Tab-separated table of C-alpha atoms in Angstrom:
chain	number	residue	atom	x	y	z
A	1	UNK	CA	-2.498	-35.230	7.390
A	2	UNK	CA	-1.033	-32.913	10.814
A	3	UNK	CA	-0.473	-29.350	9.078
A	4	UNK	CA	3.216	-27.384	10.999
A	5	UNK	CA	1.896	-23.724	10.777
A	6	UNK	CA	5.285	-22.715	11.430
A	7	UNK	CA	6.557	-21.325	7.901
A	8	UNK	CA	2.827	-20.333	7.643
A	9	UNK	CA	2.569	-17.501	10.311
A	10	UNK	CA	4.677	-14.691	12.026
A	11	UNK	CA	3.465	-12.410	14.981
A	12	UNK	CA	1.080	-9.645	13.223
A	13	UNK	CA	3.545	-6.496	12.309
A	14	UNK	CA	3.451	-4.439	9.152
A	15	UNK	CA	6.641	-5.995	8.412
A	16	UNK	CA	4.754	-9.414	8.174
A	17	UNK	CA	1.112	-7.679	6.209
A	18	UNK	CA	4.627	-6.321	3.547
A	19	UNK	CA	6.248	-10.171	2.664
A	20	UNK	CA	2.961	-11.168	2.520
A	21	UNK	CA	1.938	-9.028	-0.183
A	22	UNK	CA	3.698	-8.698	-3.514
A	23	UNK	CA	4.054	-4.690	-3.366
A	24	UNK	CA	2.059	-2.303	-1.303
A	25	UNK	CA	-1.998	-2.374	-2.359
A	26	UNK	CA	-3.828	0.637	-2.570
A	27	UNK	CA	-6.388	-0.243	0.031
A	28	UNK	CA	-5.253	-2.859	2.664
A	29	UNK	CA	-8.665	-3.869	4.626
A	30	UNK	CA	-8.391	-5.100	8.354
A	31	UNK	CA	-11.535	-7.406	9.078
A	32	UNK	CA	-12.627	-8.538	12.269
A	33	UNK	CA	-15.396	-10.674	13.189
A	34	UNK	CA	-17.586	-9.201	16.238
A	35	UNK	CA	-18.099	-5.016	17.274
A	36	UNK	CA	-17.217	-3.616	19.848
A	37	UNK	CA	-13.714	-5.307	21.570
A	38	UNK	CA	-11.100	-2.967	22.166
A	39	UNK	CA	-8.555	-5.715	21.541
A	40	UNK	CA	-8.953	-5.675	17.641
A	41	UNK	CA	-9.051	-1.954	17.895
A	42	UNK	CA	-5.830	-1.860	19.485
A	43	UNK	CA	-4.874	-4.180	16.984
A	44	UNK	CA	-5.646	-2.006	14.681
A	45	UNK	CA	-4.153	0.672	15.153
A	46	UNK	CA	-1.395	-0.749	16.294
A	47	UNK	CA	-0.706	-1.974	13.275
A	48	UNK	CA	-1.997	1.498	11.068
A	49	UNK	CA	0.736	2.941	13.527
A	50	UNK	CA	3.131	0.630	11.949
A	51	UNK	CA	2.451	1.175	8.479
A	52	UNK	CA	2.152	4.907	9.022
A	53	UNK	CA	5.691	4.789	9.462
A	54	UNK	CA	7.456	2.081	8.633
A	55	UNK	CA	5.295	1.987	4.339
A	56	UNK	CA	3.814	5.450	4.010
A	57	UNK	CA	0.324	4.994	4.874
A	58	UNK	CA	-1.144	8.567	5.458
A	59	UNK	CA	-5.553	7.469	6.136
A	60	UNK	CA	-7.434	5.180	8.191
A	61	UNK	CA	-11.393	4.474	6.995
A	62	UNK	CA	-13.504	2.789	9.414
A	63	UNK	CA	-16.913	1.612	9.171
A	64	UNK	CA	-18.435	5.098	11.094
A	65	UNK	CA	-20.421	7.428	9.116
A	66	UNK	CA	-18.870	9.736	5.991
A	67	UNK	CA	-20.405	12.573	7.200
A	68	UNK	CA	-20.146	12.736	10.709
A	69	UNK	CA	-16.072	11.801	10.254
A	70	UNK	CA	-15.438	15.079	8.745
A	71	UNK	CA	-15.322	16.071	12.480
A	72	UNK	CA	-12.162	13.566	12.812
A	73	UNK	CA	-10.776	14.528	10.121
A	74	UNK	CA	-10.784	18.148	11.014
A	75	UNK	CA	-10.274	18.168	14.624
A	76	UNK	CA	-6.314	15.226	12.772
A	77	UNK	CA	-5.755	16.678	10.571
A	78	UNK	CA	-6.168	20.907	11.905
A	79	UNK	CA	-6.825	20.459	16.158
A	80	UNK	CA	-10.579	21.719	15.328
A	81	UNK	CA	-13.021	21.932	18.056
A	82	UNK	CA	-11.906	19.029	20.783
A	83	UNK	CA	-10.904	15.336	21.582
A	84	UNK	CA	-14.039	14.851	23.497
A	85	UNK	CA	-16.805	16.400	20.941
A	86	UNK	CA	-14.764	14.662	17.968
A	87	UNK	CA	-15.200	10.881	19.616
A	88	UNK	CA	-18.901	12.102	20.717
A	89	UNK	CA	-20.025	13.435	17.296
A	90	UNK	CA	-17.546	11.676	15.019
A	91	UNK	CA	-18.354	8.246	15.259
A	92	UNK	CA	-21.568	7.174	14.486
A	93	UNK	CA	-22.797	3.702	16.346
A	94	UNK	CA	-21.716	4.620	19.976
A	95	UNK	CA	-17.987	3.950	18.777
A	96	UNK	CA	-16.541	7.371	20.250
A	97	UNK	CA	-17.014	6.352	23.324
A	98	UNK	CA	-14.021	3.362	23.040
A	99	UNK	CA	-11.077	3.692	24.854
A	100	UNK	CA	-9.277	2.149	21.526
A	101	UNK	CA	-10.908	5.028	19.187
A	102	UNK	CA	-9.988	7.232	21.834
A	103	UNK	CA	-6.260	6.872	21.552
A	104	UNK	CA	-6.177	6.572	17.454
A	105	UNK	CA	-7.810	9.658	17.813
A	106	UNK	CA	-5.555	11.496	19.667
A	107	UNK	CA	-2.591	9.498	18.095
A	108	UNK	CA	-3.133	10.826	15.177
A	109	UNK	CA	-3.026	14.720	16.196
A	110	UNK	CA	-0.569	14.435	17.996
A	111	UNK	CA	1.742	13.103	14.988
A	112	UNK	CA	-0.474	15.552	13.085
A	113	UNK	CA	0.933	18.397	15.306
A	114	UNK	CA	4.391	17.002	15.586
A	115	UNK	CA	6.844	18.723	13.302
A	116	UNK	CA	6.277	22.692	15.049
A	117	UNK	CA	3.897	25.569	14.848
A	118	UNK	CA	3.106	24.560	11.613
A	119	UNK	CA	2.227	21.121	12.024
A	120	UNK	CA	2.764	18.310	9.081
A	121	UNK	CA	2.401	19.074	5.564
A	122	UNK	CA	-0.929	19.071	4.263
A	123	UNK	CA	-0.019	16.038	1.657
A	124	UNK	CA	2.158	14.431	4.615
A	125	UNK	CA	-0.954	14.514	7.406
A	126	UNK	CA	-2.519	12.142	9.115
A	127	UNK	CA	-6.556	11.881	7.596
A	128	UNK	CA	-9.556	9.860	9.403
A	129	UNK	CA	-12.491	8.768	7.051
A	130	UNK	CA	-15.608	7.466	8.081
A	131	UNK	CA	-16.351	4.716	5.003
A	132	UNK	CA	-20.344	3.715	6.050
A	133	UNK	CA	-23.492	5.899	4.836
A	134	UNK	CA	-25.015	7.749	7.700
A	135	UNK	CA	-27.351	4.614	8.337
A	136	UNK	CA	-28.052	3.278	12.036
A	137	UNK	CA	-29.097	-0.210	12.575
A	138	UNK	CA	-32.481	1.404	12.790
A	139	UNK	CA	-32.873	3.674	10.566
A	140	UNK	CA	-31.653	6.535	7.441
A	141	UNK	CA	-31.057	9.857	7.711
A	142	UNK	CA	-32.473	12.228	5.731
A	143	UNK	CA	-30.591	13.768	2.086
A	144	UNK	CA	-30.846	17.049	3.592
A	145	UNK	CA	-27.878	18.213	5.312
A	146	UNK	CA	-25.885	16.795	2.189
A	147	UNK	CA	-28.003	18.157	-0.528
A	148	UNK	CA	-28.043	21.052	0.719
A	149	UNK	CA	-24.377	20.898	1.364
A	150	UNK	CA	-24.121	19.972	-2.612
A	151	UNK	CA	-25.777	22.522	-3.154
A	152	UNK	CA	-24.169	25.494	-1.824
A	153	UNK	CA	-20.967	24.305	-2.903
A	154	UNK	CA	-22.035	24.868	-6.943
A	155	UNK	CA	-23.607	27.764	-5.443
A	156	UNK	CA	-20.398	29.408	-4.619
A	157	UNK	CA	-19.061	28.520	-8.158
A	158	UNK	CA	-21.901	28.697	-10.729
A	159	UNK	CA	-24.003	31.019	-12.073
A	160	UNK	CA	-27.165	30.272	-10.852
A	161	UNK	CA	-28.579	29.630	-13.889
A	162	UNK	CA	-27.194	26.177	-14.314
A	163	UNK	CA	-28.302	25.010	-11.093
A	164	UNK	CA	-31.562	22.945	-11.059
A	165	UNK	CA	-32.963	24.099	-8.014
A	166	UNK	CA	-33.027	27.770	-5.418
A	167	UNK	CA	-31.492	26.555	-1.972
A	168	UNK	CA	-34.495	27.150	-0.990
A	169	UNK	CA	-36.212	24.639	-2.985
A	170	UNK	CA	-33.183	21.494	-1.773
A	171	UNK	CA	-33.872	22.435	1.542
A	172	UNK	CA	-37.896	22.853	1.717
A	173	UNK	CA	-38.296	19.603	-0.752
A	174	UNK	CA	-37.212	16.667	2.176
A	175	UNK	CA	-40.060	18.380	4.561
A	176	UNK	CA	-39.405	16.793	7.954
A	177	UNK	CA	-36.241	15.309	8.669
A	178	UNK	CA	-37.978	12.666	11.286
A	179	UNK	CA	-40.162	11.187	8.398
A	180	UNK	CA	-36.820	9.589	7.349
A	181	UNK	CA	-35.609	8.684	10.353
A	182	UNK	CA	-38.576	6.722	11.328
A	183	UNK	CA	-37.754	3.685	13.436
A	184	UNK	CA	-40.523	1.710	12.452
A	185	UNK	CA	-39.859	1.899	7.923
A	186	UNK	CA	-36.706	-1.072	9.210
A	187	UNK	CA	-39.180	-3.519	9.653
A	188	UNK	CA	-42.354	-1.723	7.789
A	189	UNK	CA	-42.039	-1.199	4.068
A	190	UNK	CA	-45.083	1.106	3.932
A	191	UNK	CA	-43.497	3.060	7.431
A	192	UNK	CA	-40.842	4.908	4.421
A	193	UNK	CA	-41.483	8.130	2.770
A	194	UNK	CA	-39.022	6.726	0.267
A	195	UNK	CA	-40.809	6.051	-2.629
A	196	UNK	CA	-43.251	9.893	-2.472
A	197	UNK	CA	-43.664	11.888	-4.898
A	198	UNK	CA	-40.619	14.053	-2.708
A	199	UNK	CA	-38.442	11.387	-2.427
A	200	UNK	CA	-39.275	10.574	-6.600
A	201	UNK	CA	-38.541	14.341	-6.938
A	202	UNK	CA	-35.267	14.648	-4.778
A	203	UNK	CA	-33.547	11.489	-6.430
A	204	UNK	CA	-33.619	13.018	-9.618
A	205	UNK	CA	-32.933	16.290	-8.435
A	206	UNK	CA	-28.886	14.818	-6.178
A	207	UNK	CA	-28.838	13.191	-10.336
A	208	UNK	CA	-28.461	16.622	-11.932
A	209	UNK	CA	-26.786	18.040	-8.450
A	210	UNK	CA	-24.180	15.562	-9.047
A	211	UNK	CA	-24.277	16.031	-12.413
A	212	UNK	CA	-23.696	19.278	-12.951
A	213	UNK	CA	-20.289	18.338	-10.884
A	214	UNK	CA	-19.195	15.846	-13.186
A	215	UNK	CA	-20.473	18.797	-16.644
A	216	UNK	CA	-18.101	21.628	-14.470
A	217	UNK	CA	-15.305	19.811	-13.665
A	218	UNK	CA	-13.048	21.229	-15.657
A	219	UNK	CA	-13.969	25.325	-13.551
A	220	UNK	CA	-14.683	23.924	-10.660
A	221	UNK	CA	-11.142	22.310	-10.330
A	222	UNK	CA	-9.734	25.614	-11.023
A	223	UNK	CA	-11.910	27.885	-8.931
A	224	UNK	CA	-12.584	25.754	-5.505
A	225	UNK	CA	-10.337	24.222	-2.947
A	226	UNK	CA	-9.355	20.431	-3.594
A	227	UNK	CA	-10.651	19.907	-0.253
A	228	UNK	CA	-13.827	21.944	-0.835
A	229	UNK	CA	-13.897	18.939	-4.025
A	230	UNK	CA	-12.981	16.306	-2.061
A	231	UNK	CA	-16.118	16.843	0.718
A	232	UNK	CA	-18.549	18.015	-2.321
A	233	UNK	CA	-17.832	14.805	-4.265
A	234	UNK	CA	-18.929	13.297	-0.693
A	235	UNK	CA	-21.961	14.550	0.035
A	236	UNK	CA	-22.910	13.702	-3.767
A	237	UNK	CA	-22.141	10.453	-3.145
A	238	UNK	CA	-23.855	10.422	0.095
A	239	UNK	CA	-27.361	11.876	-1.016
A	240	UNK	CA	-27.691	9.634	-4.346
A	241	UNK	CA	-26.946	6.724	-2.109
A	242	UNK	CA	-28.999	7.648	1.547
A	243	UNK	CA	-31.916	8.723	-1.693
A	244	UNK	CA	-31.614	4.475	-2.816
A	245	UNK	CA	-31.613	3.544	-0.170
A	246	UNK	CA	-34.487	5.452	1.048
A	247	UNK	CA	-36.264	3.479	-2.062
A	248	UNK	CA	-35.053	0.092	-0.523
A	249	UNK	CA	-37.106	0.958	2.381
A	250	UNK	CA	-39.685	1.442	0.965
A	251	UNK	CA	-39.750	-1.538	-0.887
A	252	UNK	CA	-42.553	-4.690	0.029
A	253	UNK	CA	-40.976	-7.301	-2.249
A	254	UNK	CA	-38.786	-10.777	-0.202
A	255	UNK	CA	-35.580	-8.507	-2.091
A	256	UNK	CA	-35.819	-5.940	0.131
A	257	UNK	CA	-33.429	-6.460	2.356
A	258	UNK	CA	-30.608	-8.079	0.198
A	259	UNK	CA	-31.084	-4.292	-1.724
A	260	UNK	CA	-30.527	-2.980	1.596
A	261	UNK	CA	-27.351	-4.369	2.130
A	262	UNK	CA	-25.978	-4.179	-1.600
A	263	UNK	CA	-26.670	-0.122	-1.529
A	264	UNK	CA	-25.216	-0.353	1.673
A	265	UNK	CA	-21.667	-2.224	1.177
A	266	UNK	CA	-22.322	0.084	-2.452
A	267	UNK	CA	-21.862	3.313	-0.373
A	268	UNK	CA	-18.998	1.829	1.504
A	269	UNK	CA	-17.211	0.683	-1.398
A	270	UNK	CA	-17.717	4.165	-3.823
A	271	UNK	CA	-15.933	5.846	-0.335
A	272	UNK	CA	-13.370	3.905	-0.241
A	273	UNK	CA	-12.415	4.465	-4.285
A	274	UNK	CA	-12.609	7.999	-3.889
A	275	UNK	CA	-9.748	7.359	-0.657
A	276	UNK	CA	-7.398	5.479	-2.682
A	277	UNK	CA	-6.463	8.690	-4.990
A	278	UNK	CA	-5.141	10.800	-1.751
A	279	UNK	CA	-2.529	6.920	-1.546
A	280	UNK	CA	-2.245	4.358	-0.161
A	281	UNK	CA	-5.573	3.413	2.909
A	282	UNK	CA	-6.372	1.203	6.308
A	283	UNK	CA	-9.988	0.220	5.917
A	284	UNK	CA	-11.273	-1.086	9.129
A	285	UNK	CA	-14.842	-2.840	9.306
A	286	UNK	CA	-16.400	-6.395	10.062
A	287	UNK	CA	-15.505	-9.206	7.976
A	288	UNK	CA	-18.358	-9.526	5.636
A	289	UNK	CA	-18.329	-5.883	4.866
A	290	UNK	CA	-14.808	-6.784	3.030
A	291	UNK	CA	-14.250	-10.389	1.958
A	292	UNK	CA	-14.096	-11.061	-1.526
A	293	UNK	CA	-17.006	-14.104	-2.037
A	294	UNK	CA	-20.277	-13.277	-1.573
A	295	UNK	CA	-21.902	-12.250	2.505
A	296	UNK	CA	-24.635	-13.631	3.488
A	297	UNK	CA	-26.662	-13.434	6.658
A	298	UNK	CA	-30.140	-14.733	8.348
A	299	UNK	CA	-32.025	-12.126	9.434
A	300	UNK	CA	-35.890	-11.347	10.012
A	301	UNK	CA	-37.181	-11.953	6.057
A	302	UNK	CA	-34.623	-15.404	5.553
A	303	UNK	CA	-31.141	-15.700	3.917
A	304	UNK	CA	-29.939	-12.571	2.264
A	305	UNK	CA	-27.238	-12.096	0.379
A	306	UNK	CA	-24.755	-8.883	-0.848
A	307	UNK	CA	-22.070	-7.924	-2.796
A	308	UNK	CA	-19.838	-6.902	-0.283
A	309	UNK	CA	-17.859	-3.740	-0.183
A	310	UNK	CA	-14.239	-5.676	-0.424
A	311	UNK	CA	-15.707	-7.519	-3.179
A	312	UNK	CA	-17.519	-4.114	-5.452
A	313	UNK	CA	-13.632	-2.778	-4.760
A	314	UNK	CA	-11.133	-5.634	-4.983
A	315	UNK	CA	-13.304	-6.117	-8.655
A	316	UNK	CA	-12.365	-2.931	-9.201
A	317	UNK	CA	-8.572	-2.506	-8.109
A	318	UNK	CA	-7.544	-6.080	-8.556
A	319	UNK	CA	-3.698	-6.889	-7.404
A	320	UNK	CA	-3.988	-3.525	-5.197
A	321	UNK	CA	-6.262	-4.941	-2.968
A	322	UNK	CA	-5.726	-7.300	0.272
A	323	UNK	CA	-8.185	-8.391	2.411
A	324	UNK	CA	-6.729	-9.283	6.040
A	325	UNK	CA	-9.473	-11.304	7.519
A	326	UNK	CA	-9.513	-11.736	11.536
A	327	UNK	CA	-10.157	-14.498	13.681
A	328	UNK	CA	-10.539	-15.667	17.232
A	329	UNK	CA	-10.129	-17.812	19.476
A	330	UNK	CA	-11.896	-16.869	23.096
A	331	UNK	CA	-14.490	-13.646	23.830
A	332	UNK	CA	-14.079	-15.196	27.936
A	333	UNK	CA	-16.569	-12.570	28.559
A	334	UNK	CA	-18.972	-13.230	26.288
A	335	UNK	CA	-19.298	-17.091	25.896
A	336	UNK	CA	-16.631	-18.229	23.568
A	337	UNK	CA	-14.894	-20.691	24.356
A	338	UNK	CA	-11.845	-22.290	23.285
A	339	UNK	CA	-12.698	-23.752	20.053
A	340	UNK	CA	-12.710	-27.502	19.512
A	341	UNK	CA	-9.681	-29.384	17.207
A	342	UNK	CA	-11.219	-29.864	14.643
A	343	UNK	CA	-12.309	-26.027	13.108
A	344	UNK	CA	-10.263	-23.805	11.167
A	345	UNK	CA	-10.190	-21.359	14.335
A	346	UNK	CA	-9.199	-24.501	16.459
A	347	UNK	CA	-6.258	-25.747	14.363
A	348	UNK	CA	-4.388	-22.651	14.950
A	349	UNK	CA	-5.319	-22.048	18.124
A	350	UNK	CA	-3.260	-24.685	19.838
A	351	UNK	CA	-0.800	-24.277	17.242
A	352	UNK	CA	0.329	-21.006	17.363
A	353	UNK	CA	2.536	-19.890	20.846
A	354	UNK	CA	1.901	-15.915	20.525
A	355	UNK	CA	-1.805	-13.746	21.413
A	356	UNK	CA	-1.260	-12.423	17.585
A	357	UNK	CA	-0.398	-13.566	14.667
A	358	UNK	CA	-0.337	-13.136	10.661
A	359	UNK	CA	-0.672	-16.314	8.620
A	360	UNK	CA	-0.155	-17.088	4.550
A	361	UNK	CA	-4.111	-17.997	3.671
A	362	UNK	CA	-3.167	-19.310	0.300
A	363	UNK	CA	-0.590	-21.990	1.629
A	364	UNK	CA	-2.928	-22.834	4.786
A	365	UNK	CA	-6.058	-23.958	2.469
A	366	UNK	CA	-3.715	-25.658	0.009
A	367	UNK	CA	-2.160	-27.414	3.210
A	368	UNK	CA	-6.071	-27.934	4.474
A	369	UNK	CA	-7.367	-29.687	1.236
A	370	UNK	CA	-10.716	-29.977	-0.028
A	371	UNK	CA	-13.017	-30.004	1.962
A	372	UNK	CA	-11.950	-27.173	4.548
A	373	UNK	CA	-12.710	-27.642	7.907
A	374	UNK	CA	-16.391	-27.449	9.141
A	375	UNK	CA	-16.857	-23.936	10.248
A	376	UNK	CA	-16.975	-23.065	13.991
A	377	UNK	CA	-20.204	-22.007	15.683
A	378	UNK	CA	-20.321	-19.478	18.787
A	379	UNK	CA	-22.481	-19.487	21.140
A	380	UNK	CA	-23.069	-15.481	21.470
A	381	UNK	CA	-24.679	-13.808	17.615
A	382	UNK	CA	-22.498	-11.058	18.006
A	383	UNK	CA	-19.312	-13.136	16.824
A	384	UNK	CA	-19.074	-14.439	12.916
A	385	UNK	CA	-16.457	-16.862	13.184
A	386	UNK	CA	-14.290	-17.479	10.182
A	387	UNK	CA	-15.815	-19.105	6.831
A	388	UNK	CA	-13.164	-21.682	6.189
A	389	UNK	CA	-14.555	-21.596	2.632
A	390	UNK	CA	-13.475	-17.748	2.170
A	391	UNK	CA	-9.794	-19.203	2.765
A	392	UNK	CA	-8.839	-18.808	-0.753
A	393	UNK	CA	-9.712	-15.093	-1.033
A	394	UNK	CA	-7.866	-13.912	1.865
A	395	UNK	CA	-4.698	-12.279	1.973
A	396	UNK	CA	-4.226	-12.905	5.011
A	397	UNK	CA	-5.577	-14.183	8.118
A	398	UNK	CA	-5.332	-12.473	11.435
A	399	UNK	CA	-5.701	-14.707	14.754
A	400	UNK	CA	-6.157	-12.885	18.019
A	401	UNK	CA	-5.949	-15.568	20.050
A	402	UNK	CA	-7.573	-14.645	23.781
A	403	UNK	CA	-10.280	-11.215	23.431
A	404	UNK	CA	-9.690	-9.798	27.252
A	405	UNK	CA	-12.673	-7.984	27.919
A	406	UNK	CA	-12.746	-4.248	27.586
């Protein structure tokens, strides 16, 4: 039976998102099926601006290094540094070179500075956050920066006798940073230092420092500025998360890559949950990091499965988490042609006239019935088509019909 989409779809904007959701969530997650396409990031930027101006959102969180992102946040909130420096050093994966990311950071800074010489009140400023760990495809960062920053925060406000080590010890124990960032360790667990005697000691130290942060919360809340406490919490999460990740890198078992993917998304989830304490957040990442069903991919070790950050956050926030997945029609410059008509993307591509649409995913799933259409296959490895079986688990489906070359 033909399906009429006109009552299930609307041009994508914040008003359409608001109509689709029963209330304002603490976290709206916008997924993308590929990286590196500015058209998707401009779509994200436009939605964030509308959420800011019409619905009171103040934080955007991107799939980029959470520690590097502090530089971008300092620039957009107070003008610290320069736009070029924020883009060069505040994004991981080389994404600071994106014109759309430059537009986002420039607009956020202008918005915060728009209210005169003093700028906006702290509670009304736009905030930027990376919510990924300090991780790249080829390596993971040393835990040293987060450990030393956490130690410095505690040492500034507590009796030194309470700390489990000195600043010199916390700085020396990790050894040379190159041993942590060894690229060969990603595919060869024997090259990882993640289960060395020093790494085991560091995991205990990170746990002790984090426990001290918790134990001294009443005193620290009275003595330390809120921004410092928030950053210390970020460093605590990052240090413990990185040490778990390095421990998994040294694992020779067949479950190694599943553990690494699971640990990365756990770090993402913890960062997202912490950000929601500020107020409502728009998060943007690859669909697989934000979906509710279990994520999967095939790697050199075989199939890998894990629970994504979105699945973990959804389990905690319930209806206060909303996920909008994005599907694409064509990506001509990457050799992805118009989708076959018997696929989900093909149905949407044929019926929806505008370039950007928001579709009621659950109504569409009910109309399609069971079984859903077969998944689309992509001739380009960089694009992951939407799994039609996931439709009932989405709050909305975004369609970008044609992706121009960035």
